[in-house]
mmCIF file with all atom_site columns, C-alpha atoms and ligand atoms in Angstrom:
data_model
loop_
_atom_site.group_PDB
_atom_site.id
_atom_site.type_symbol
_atom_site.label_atom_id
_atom_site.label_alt_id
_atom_site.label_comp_id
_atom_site.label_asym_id
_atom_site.label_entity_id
_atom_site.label_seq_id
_atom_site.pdbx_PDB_ins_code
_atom_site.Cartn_x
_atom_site.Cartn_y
_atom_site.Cartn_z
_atom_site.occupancy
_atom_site.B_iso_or_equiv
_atom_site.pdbx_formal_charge
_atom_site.auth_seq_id
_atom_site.auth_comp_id
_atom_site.auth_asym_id
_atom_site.auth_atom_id
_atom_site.pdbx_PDB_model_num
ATOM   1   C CA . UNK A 1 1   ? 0.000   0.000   0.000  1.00 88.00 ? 1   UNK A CA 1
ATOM   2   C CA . UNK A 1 2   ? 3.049   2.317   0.133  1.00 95.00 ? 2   UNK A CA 1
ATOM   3   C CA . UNK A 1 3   ? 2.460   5.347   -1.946 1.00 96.00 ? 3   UNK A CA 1
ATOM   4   C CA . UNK A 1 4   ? -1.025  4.547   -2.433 1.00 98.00 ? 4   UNK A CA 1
ATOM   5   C CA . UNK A 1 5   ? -4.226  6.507   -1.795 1.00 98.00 ? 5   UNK A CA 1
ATOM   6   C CA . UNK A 1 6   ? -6.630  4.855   1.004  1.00 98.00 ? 6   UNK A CA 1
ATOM   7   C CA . UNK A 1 7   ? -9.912  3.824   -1.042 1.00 98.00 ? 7   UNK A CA 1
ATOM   8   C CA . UNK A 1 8   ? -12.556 6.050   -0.835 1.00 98.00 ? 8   UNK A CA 1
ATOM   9   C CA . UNK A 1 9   ? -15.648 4.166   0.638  1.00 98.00 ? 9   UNK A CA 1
ATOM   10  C CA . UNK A 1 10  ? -18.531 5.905   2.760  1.00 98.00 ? 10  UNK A CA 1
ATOM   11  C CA . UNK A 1 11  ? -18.530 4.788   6.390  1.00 99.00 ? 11  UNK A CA 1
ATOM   12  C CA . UNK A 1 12  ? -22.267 4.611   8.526  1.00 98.00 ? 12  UNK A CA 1
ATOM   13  C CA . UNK A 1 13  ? -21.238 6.521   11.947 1.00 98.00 ? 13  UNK A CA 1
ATOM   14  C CA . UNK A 1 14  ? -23.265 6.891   15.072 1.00 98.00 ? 14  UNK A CA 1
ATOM   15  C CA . UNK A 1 15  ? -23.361 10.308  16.671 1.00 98.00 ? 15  UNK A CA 1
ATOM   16  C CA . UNK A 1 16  ? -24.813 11.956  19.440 1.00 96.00 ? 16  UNK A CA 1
ATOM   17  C CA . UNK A 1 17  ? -27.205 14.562  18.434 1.00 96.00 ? 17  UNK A CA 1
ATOM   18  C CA . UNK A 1 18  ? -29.510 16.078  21.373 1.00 96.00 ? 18  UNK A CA 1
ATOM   19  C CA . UNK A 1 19  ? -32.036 17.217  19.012 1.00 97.00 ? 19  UNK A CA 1
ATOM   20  C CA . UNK A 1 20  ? -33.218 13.421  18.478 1.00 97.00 ? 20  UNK A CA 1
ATOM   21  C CA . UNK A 1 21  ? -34.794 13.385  21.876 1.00 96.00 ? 21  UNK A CA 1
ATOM   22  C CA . UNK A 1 22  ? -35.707 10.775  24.097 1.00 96.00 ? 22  UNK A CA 1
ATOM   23  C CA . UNK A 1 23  ? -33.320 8.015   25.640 1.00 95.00 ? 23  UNK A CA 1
ATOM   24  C CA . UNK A 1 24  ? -31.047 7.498   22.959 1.00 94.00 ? 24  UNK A CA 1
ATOM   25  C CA . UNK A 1 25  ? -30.295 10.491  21.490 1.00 96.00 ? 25  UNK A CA 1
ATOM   26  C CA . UNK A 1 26  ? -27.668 9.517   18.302 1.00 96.00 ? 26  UNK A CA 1
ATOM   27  C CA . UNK A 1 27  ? -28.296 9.361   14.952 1.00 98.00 ? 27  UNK A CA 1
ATOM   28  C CA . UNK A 1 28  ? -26.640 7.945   11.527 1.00 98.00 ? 28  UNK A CA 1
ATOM   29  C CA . UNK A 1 29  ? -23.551 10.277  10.103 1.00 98.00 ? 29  UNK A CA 1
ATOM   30  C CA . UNK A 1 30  ? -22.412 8.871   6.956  1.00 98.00 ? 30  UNK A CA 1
ATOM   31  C CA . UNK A 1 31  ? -18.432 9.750   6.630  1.00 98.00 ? 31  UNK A CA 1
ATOM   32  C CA . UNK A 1 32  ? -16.503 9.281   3.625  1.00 98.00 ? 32  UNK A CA 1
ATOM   33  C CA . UNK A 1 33  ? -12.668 8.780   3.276  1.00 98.00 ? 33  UNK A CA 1
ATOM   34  C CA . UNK A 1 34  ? -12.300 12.117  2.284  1.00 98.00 ? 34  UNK A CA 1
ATOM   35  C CA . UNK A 1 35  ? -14.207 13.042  5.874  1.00 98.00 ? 35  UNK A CA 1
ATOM   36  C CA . UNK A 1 36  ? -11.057 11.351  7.380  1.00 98.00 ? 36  UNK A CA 1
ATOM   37  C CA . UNK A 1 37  ? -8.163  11.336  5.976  1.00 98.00 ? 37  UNK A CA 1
ATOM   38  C CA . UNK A 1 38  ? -8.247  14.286  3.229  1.00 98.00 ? 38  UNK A CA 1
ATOM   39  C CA . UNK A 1 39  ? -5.668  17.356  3.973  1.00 98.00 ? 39  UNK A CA 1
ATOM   40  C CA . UNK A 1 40  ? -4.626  15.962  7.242  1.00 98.00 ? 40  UNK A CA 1
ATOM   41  C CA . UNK A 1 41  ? -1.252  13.302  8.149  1.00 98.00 ? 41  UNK A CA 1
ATOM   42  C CA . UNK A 1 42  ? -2.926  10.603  10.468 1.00 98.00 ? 42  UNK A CA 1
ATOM   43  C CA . UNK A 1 43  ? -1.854  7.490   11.813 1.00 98.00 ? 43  UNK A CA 1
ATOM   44  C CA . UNK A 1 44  ? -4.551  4.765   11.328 1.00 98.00 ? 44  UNK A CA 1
ATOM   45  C CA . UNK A 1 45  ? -4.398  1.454   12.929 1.00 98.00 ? 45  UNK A CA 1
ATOM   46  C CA . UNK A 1 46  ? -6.834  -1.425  12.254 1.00 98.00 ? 46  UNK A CA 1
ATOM   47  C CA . UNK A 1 47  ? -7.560  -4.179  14.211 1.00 98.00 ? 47  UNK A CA 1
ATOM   48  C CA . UNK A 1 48  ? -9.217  -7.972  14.330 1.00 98.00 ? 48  UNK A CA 1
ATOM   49  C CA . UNK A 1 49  ? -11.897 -6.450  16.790 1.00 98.00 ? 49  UNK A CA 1
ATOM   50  C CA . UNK A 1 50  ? -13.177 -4.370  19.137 1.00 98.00 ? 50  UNK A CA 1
ATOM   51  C CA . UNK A 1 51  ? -12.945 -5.688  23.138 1.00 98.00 ? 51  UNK A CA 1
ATOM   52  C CA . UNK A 1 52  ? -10.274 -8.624  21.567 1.00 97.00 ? 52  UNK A CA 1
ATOM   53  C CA . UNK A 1 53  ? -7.937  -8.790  24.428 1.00 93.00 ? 53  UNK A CA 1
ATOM   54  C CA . UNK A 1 54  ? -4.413  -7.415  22.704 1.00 93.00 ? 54  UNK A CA 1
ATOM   55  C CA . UNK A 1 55  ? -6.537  -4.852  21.265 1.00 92.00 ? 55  UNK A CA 1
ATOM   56  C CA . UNK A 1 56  ? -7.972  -3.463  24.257 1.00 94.00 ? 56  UNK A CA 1
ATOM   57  C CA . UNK A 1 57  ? -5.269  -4.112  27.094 1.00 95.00 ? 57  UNK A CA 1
ATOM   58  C CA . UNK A 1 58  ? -2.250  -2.896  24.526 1.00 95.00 ? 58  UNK A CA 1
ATOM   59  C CA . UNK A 1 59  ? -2.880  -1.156  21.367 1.00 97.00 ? 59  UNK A CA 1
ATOM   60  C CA . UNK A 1 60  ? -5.478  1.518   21.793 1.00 98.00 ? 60  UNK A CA 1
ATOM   61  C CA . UNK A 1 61  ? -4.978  2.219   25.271 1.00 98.00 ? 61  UNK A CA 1
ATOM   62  C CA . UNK A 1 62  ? -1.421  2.669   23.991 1.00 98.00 ? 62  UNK A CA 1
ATOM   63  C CA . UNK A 1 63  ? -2.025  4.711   21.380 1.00 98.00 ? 63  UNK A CA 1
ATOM   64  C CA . UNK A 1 64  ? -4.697  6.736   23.553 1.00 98.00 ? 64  UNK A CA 1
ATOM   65  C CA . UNK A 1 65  ? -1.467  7.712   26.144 1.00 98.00 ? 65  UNK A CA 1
ATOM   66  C CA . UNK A 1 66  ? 1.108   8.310   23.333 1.00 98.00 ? 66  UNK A CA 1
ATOM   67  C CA . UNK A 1 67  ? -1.026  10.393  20.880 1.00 98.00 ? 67  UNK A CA 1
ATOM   68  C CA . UNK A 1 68  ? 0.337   13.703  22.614 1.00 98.00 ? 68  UNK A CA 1
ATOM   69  C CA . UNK A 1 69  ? 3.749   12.086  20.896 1.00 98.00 ? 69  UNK A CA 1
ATOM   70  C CA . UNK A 1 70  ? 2.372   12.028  17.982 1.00 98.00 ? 70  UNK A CA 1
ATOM   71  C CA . UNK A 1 71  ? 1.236   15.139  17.846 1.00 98.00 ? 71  UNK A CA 1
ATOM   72  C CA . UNK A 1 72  ? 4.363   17.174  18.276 1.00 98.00 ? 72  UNK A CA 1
ATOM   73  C CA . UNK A 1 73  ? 5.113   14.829  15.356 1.00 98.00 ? 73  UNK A CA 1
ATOM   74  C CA . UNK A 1 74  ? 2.673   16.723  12.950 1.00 97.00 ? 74  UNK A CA 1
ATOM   75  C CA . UNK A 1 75  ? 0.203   13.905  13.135 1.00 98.00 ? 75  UNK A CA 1
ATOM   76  C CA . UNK A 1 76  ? -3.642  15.374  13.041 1.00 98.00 ? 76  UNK A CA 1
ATOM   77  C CA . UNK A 1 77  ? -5.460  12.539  14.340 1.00 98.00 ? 77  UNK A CA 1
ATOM   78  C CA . UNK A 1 78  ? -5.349  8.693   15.411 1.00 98.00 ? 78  UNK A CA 1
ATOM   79  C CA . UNK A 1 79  ? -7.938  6.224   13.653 1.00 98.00 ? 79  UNK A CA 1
ATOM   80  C CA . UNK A 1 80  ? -8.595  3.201   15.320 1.00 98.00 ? 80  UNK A CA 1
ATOM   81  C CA . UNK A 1 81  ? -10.444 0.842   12.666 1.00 98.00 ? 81  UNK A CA 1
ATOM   82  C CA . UNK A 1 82  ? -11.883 -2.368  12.368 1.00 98.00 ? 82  UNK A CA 1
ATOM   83  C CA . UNK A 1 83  ? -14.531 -4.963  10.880 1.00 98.00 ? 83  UNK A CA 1
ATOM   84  C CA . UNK A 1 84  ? -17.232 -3.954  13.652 1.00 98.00 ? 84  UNK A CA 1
ATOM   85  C CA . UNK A 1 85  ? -20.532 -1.816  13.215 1.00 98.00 ? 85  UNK A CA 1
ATOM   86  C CA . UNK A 1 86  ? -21.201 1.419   14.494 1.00 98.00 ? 86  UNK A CA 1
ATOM   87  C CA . UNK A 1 87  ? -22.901 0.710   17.815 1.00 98.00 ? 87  UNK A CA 1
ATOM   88  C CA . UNK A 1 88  ? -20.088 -1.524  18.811 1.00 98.00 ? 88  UNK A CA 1
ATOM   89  C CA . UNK A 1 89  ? -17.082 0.681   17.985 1.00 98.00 ? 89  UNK A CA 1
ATOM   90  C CA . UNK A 1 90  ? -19.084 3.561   20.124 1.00 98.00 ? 90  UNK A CA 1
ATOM   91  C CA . UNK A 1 91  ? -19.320 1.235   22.828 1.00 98.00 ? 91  UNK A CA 1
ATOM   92  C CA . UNK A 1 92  ? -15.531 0.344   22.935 1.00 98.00 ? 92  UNK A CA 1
ATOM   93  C CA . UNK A 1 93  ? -14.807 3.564   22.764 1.00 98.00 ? 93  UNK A CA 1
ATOM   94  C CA . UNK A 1 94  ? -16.672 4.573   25.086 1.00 98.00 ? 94  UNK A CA 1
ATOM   95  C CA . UNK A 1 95  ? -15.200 1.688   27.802 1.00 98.00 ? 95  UNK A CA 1
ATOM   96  C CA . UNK A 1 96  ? -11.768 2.839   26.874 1.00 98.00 ? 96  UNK A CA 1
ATOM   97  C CA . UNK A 1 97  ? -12.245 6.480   28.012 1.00 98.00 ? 97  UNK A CA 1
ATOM   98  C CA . UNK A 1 98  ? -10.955 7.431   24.260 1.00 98.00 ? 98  UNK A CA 1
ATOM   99  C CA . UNK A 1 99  ? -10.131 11.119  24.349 1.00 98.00 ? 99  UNK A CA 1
ATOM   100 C CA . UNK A 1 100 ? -7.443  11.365  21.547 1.00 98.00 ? 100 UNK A CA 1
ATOM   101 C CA . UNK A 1 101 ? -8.145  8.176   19.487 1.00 98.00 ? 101 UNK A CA 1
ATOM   102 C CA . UNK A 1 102 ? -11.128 8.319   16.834 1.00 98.00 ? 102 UNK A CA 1
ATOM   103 C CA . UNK A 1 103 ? -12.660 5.059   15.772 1.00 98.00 ? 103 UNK A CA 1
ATOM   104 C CA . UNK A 1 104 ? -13.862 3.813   12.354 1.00 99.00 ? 104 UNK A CA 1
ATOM   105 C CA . UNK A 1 105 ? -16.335 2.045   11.809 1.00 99.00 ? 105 UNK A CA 1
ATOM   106 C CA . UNK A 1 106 ? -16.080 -0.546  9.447  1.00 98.00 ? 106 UNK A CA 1
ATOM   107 C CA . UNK A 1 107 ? -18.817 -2.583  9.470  1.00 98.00 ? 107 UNK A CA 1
ATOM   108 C CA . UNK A 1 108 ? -19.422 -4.170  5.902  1.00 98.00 ? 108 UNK A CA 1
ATOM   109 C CA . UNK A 1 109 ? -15.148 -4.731  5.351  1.00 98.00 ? 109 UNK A CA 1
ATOM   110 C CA . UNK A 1 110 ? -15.595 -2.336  2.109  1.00 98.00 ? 110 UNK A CA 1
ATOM   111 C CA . UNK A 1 111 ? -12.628 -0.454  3.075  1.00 98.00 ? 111 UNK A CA 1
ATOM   112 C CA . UNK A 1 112 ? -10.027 -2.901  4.991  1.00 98.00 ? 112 UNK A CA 1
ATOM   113 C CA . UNK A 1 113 ? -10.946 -5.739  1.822  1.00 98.00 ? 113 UNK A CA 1
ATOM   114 C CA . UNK A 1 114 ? -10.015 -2.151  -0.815 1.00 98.00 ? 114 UNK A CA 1
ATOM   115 C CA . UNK A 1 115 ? -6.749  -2.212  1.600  1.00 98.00 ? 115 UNK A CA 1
ATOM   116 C CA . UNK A 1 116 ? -6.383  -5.994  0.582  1.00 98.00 ? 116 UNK A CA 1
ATOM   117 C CA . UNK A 1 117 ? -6.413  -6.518  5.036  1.00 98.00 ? 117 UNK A CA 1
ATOM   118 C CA . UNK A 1 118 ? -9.955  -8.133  4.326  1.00 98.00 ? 118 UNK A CA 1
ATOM   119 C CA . UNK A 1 119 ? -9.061  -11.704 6.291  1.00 98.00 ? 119 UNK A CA 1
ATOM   120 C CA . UNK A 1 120 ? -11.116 -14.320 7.367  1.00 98.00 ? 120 UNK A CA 1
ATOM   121 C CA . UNK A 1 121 ? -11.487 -15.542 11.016 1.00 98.00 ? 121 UNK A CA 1
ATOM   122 C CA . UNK A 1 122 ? -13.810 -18.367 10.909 1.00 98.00 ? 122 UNK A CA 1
ATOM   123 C CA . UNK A 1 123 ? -12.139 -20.591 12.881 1.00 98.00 ? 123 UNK A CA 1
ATOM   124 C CA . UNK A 1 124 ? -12.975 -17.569 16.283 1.00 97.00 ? 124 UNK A CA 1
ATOM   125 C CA . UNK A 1 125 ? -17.090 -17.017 14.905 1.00 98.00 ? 125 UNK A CA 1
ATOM   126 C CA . UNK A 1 126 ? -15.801 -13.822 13.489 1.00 98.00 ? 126 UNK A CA 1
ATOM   127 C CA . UNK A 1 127 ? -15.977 -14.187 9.836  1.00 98.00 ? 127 UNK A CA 1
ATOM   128 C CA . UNK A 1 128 ? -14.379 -11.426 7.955  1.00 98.00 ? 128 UNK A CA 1
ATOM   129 C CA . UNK A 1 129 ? -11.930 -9.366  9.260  1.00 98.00 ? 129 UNK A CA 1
ATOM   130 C CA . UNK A 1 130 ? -8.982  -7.164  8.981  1.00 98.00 ? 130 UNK A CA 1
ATOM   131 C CA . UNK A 1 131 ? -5.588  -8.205  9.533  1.00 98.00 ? 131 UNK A CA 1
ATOM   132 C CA . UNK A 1 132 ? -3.873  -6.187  12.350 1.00 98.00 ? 132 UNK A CA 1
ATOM   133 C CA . UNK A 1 133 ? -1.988  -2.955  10.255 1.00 98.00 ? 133 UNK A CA 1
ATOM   134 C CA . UNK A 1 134 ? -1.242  0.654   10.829 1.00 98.00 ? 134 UNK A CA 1
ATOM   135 C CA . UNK A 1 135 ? -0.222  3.308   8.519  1.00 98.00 ? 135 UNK A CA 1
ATOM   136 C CA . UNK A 1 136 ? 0.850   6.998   8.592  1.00 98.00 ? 136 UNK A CA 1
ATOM   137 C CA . UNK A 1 137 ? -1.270  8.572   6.106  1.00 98.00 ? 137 UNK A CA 1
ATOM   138 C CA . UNK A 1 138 ? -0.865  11.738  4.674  1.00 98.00 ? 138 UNK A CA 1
ATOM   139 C CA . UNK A 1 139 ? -3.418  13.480  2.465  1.00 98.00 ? 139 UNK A CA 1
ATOM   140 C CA . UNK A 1 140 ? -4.993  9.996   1.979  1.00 98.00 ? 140 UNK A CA 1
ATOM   141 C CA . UNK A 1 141 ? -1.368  8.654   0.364  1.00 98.00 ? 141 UNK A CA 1
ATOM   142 C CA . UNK A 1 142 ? 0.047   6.246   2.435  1.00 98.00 ? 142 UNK A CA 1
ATOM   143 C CA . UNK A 1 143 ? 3.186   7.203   3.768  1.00 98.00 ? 143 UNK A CA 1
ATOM   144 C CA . UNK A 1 144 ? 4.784   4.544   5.843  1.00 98.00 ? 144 UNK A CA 1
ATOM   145 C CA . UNK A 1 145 ? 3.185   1.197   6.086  1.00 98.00 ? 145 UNK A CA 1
ATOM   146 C CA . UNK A 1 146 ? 3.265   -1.401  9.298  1.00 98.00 ? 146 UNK A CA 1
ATOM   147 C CA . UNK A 1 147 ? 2.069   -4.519  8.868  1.00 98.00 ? 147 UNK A CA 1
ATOM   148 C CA . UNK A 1 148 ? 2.034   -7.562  11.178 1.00 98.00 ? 148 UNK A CA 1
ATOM   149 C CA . UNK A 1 149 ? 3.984   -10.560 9.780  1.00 98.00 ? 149 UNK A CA 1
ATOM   150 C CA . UNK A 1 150 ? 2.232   -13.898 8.379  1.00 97.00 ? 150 UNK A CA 1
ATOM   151 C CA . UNK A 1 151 ? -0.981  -12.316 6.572  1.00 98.00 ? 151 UNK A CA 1
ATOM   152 C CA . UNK A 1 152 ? -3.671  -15.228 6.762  1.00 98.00 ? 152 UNK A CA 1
ATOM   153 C CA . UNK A 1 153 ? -6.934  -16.494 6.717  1.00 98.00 ? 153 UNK A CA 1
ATOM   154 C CA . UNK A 1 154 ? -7.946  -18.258 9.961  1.00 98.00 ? 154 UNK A CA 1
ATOM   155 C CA . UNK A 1 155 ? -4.204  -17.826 11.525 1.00 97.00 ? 155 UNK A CA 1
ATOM   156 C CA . UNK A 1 156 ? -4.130  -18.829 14.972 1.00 94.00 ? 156 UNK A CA 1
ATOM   157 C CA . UNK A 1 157 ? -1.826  -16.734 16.575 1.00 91.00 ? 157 UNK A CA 1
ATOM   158 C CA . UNK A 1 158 ? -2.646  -13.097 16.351 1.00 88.00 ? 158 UNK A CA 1
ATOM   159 C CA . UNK A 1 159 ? 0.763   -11.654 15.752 1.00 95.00 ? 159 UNK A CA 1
ATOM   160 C CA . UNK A 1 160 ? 1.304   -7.656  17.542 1.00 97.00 ? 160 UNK A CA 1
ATOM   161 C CA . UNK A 1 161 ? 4.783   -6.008  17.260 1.00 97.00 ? 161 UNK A CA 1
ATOM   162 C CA . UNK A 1 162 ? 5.160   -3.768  14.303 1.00 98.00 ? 162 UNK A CA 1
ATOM   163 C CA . UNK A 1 163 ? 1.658   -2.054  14.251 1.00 98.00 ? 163 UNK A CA 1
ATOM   164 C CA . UNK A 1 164 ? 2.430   -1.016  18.055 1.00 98.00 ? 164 UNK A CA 1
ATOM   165 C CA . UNK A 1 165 ? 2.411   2.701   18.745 1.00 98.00 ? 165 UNK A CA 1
ATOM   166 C CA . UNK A 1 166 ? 5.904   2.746   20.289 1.00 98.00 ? 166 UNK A CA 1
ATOM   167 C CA . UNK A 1 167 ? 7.054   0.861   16.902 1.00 98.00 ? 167 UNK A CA 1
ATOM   168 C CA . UNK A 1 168 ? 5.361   3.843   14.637 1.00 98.00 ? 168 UNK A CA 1
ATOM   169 C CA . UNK A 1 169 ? 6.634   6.660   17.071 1.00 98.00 ? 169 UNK A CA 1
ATOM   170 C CA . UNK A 1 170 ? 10.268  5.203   16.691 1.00 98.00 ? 170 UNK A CA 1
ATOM   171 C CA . UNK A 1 171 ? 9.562   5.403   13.054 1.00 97.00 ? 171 UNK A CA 1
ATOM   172 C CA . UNK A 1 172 ? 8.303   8.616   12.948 1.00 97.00 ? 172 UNK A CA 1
ATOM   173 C CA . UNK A 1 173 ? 11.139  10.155  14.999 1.00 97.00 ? 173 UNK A CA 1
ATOM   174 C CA . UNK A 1 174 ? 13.366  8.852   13.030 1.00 96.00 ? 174 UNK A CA 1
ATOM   175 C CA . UNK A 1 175 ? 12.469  10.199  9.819  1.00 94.00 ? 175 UNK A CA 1
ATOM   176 C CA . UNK A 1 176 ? 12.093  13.471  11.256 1.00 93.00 ? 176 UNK A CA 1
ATOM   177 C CA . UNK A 1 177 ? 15.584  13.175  12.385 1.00 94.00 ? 177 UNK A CA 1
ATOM   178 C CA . UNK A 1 178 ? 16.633  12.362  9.085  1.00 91.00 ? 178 UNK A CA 1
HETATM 179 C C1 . LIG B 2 .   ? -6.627  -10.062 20.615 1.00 59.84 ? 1   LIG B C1 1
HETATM 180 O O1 . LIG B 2 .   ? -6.563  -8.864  20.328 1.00 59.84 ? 1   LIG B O1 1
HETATM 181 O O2 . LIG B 2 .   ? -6.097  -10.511 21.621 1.00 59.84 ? 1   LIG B O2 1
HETATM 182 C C2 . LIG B 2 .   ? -7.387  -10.984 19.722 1.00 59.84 ? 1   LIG B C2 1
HETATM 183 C C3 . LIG B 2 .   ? -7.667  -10.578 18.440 1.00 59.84 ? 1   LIG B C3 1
HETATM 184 C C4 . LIG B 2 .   ? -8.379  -11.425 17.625 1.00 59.84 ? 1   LIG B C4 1
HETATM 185 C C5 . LIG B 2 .   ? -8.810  -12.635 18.081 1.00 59.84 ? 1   LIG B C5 1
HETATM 186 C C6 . LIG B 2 .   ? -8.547  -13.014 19.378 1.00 59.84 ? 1   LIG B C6 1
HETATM 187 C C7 . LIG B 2 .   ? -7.831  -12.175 20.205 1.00 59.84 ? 1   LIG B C7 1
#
């Protein structure tokens, strides 16, 4: 994907909107690629799925803490995505306290199988999935490109190292340095 643009899909978002009323007040936002990623470096990381155990204890409470790092980096914003609907990336976020990270709601795998990340995870009652990647992206062109070793359908370990924050950090500070 390096030196690519990110495909341009249209993602269904929840969002809280007092004007609905009543107990619970959110409504459908549609958000397109363009809504994310257009004019602005981010770092987006993508994920098997929300409340997965390496996911929540490690990488986006991780990234959550370091994004302050990132920011005196020049990076805009931190996209957590992955193969979940609307309600349920709300809810995660939500749990985590997520102040810094934004999540993505991928729900139908348009945009992580246009990333060719689409994997599947039968063999967990998942189905389809993304493979765990993360990617600085700059003007929708990605920039640098992180992902985890052993790309696979039904793999069954769930390999974390180079999509880490700390991983992308040293990689950013480097090529600043440069
Ligand atoms: C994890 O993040 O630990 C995990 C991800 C996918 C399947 C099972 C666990």
């Amino acid at each position: 994907m390096l030196g690519k643009k990110v495909p341009a899909v249209t993602f269904r978002t929840r969002v809280r909107d007092e004007a609905v009323g009543g107990p619970n007040p959110f409504r459908w936002q549609d958000m397109t690629s363009d809504d994310y990623f257009k004019g602005r470096k981010v770092v987006l990381f993508s994920l098997p799925g929300a409340f997965t155990p390496t996911c929540s204890t490690y990488q986006l409470p991780d990234f959550e803490k370091l994004a302050g790092e990132f920011r005196a980096l020049g990076v805009d914003d931190i996209y957590c995505l992955s193969v979940n609907d609307a309600f349920v990336m709300n809810a995660w976020a939500k749990g985590q306290n997520l102040e810094n990270v934004k999540v993505i709601p991928d729900g139908s795998g348009e945009f992580t199988r246009k990333m060719g990340m689409l994997v599947a995870k039968d063999n967990l009652g998942f189905g389809m999935r993304s493979w765990r990647y993360a990617a600085v992206v700059n003007d929708g062109v990605v920039e640098q490109w992180f992902e985890e070793e052993g790309y696979s359908d039904n793999c069954e370990s769930d390999p974390y190292g180079v999509s880490a924050p700390q991983n992308i950090l040293e990689n950013l500070k480097a090529r600043a340095a440069a």
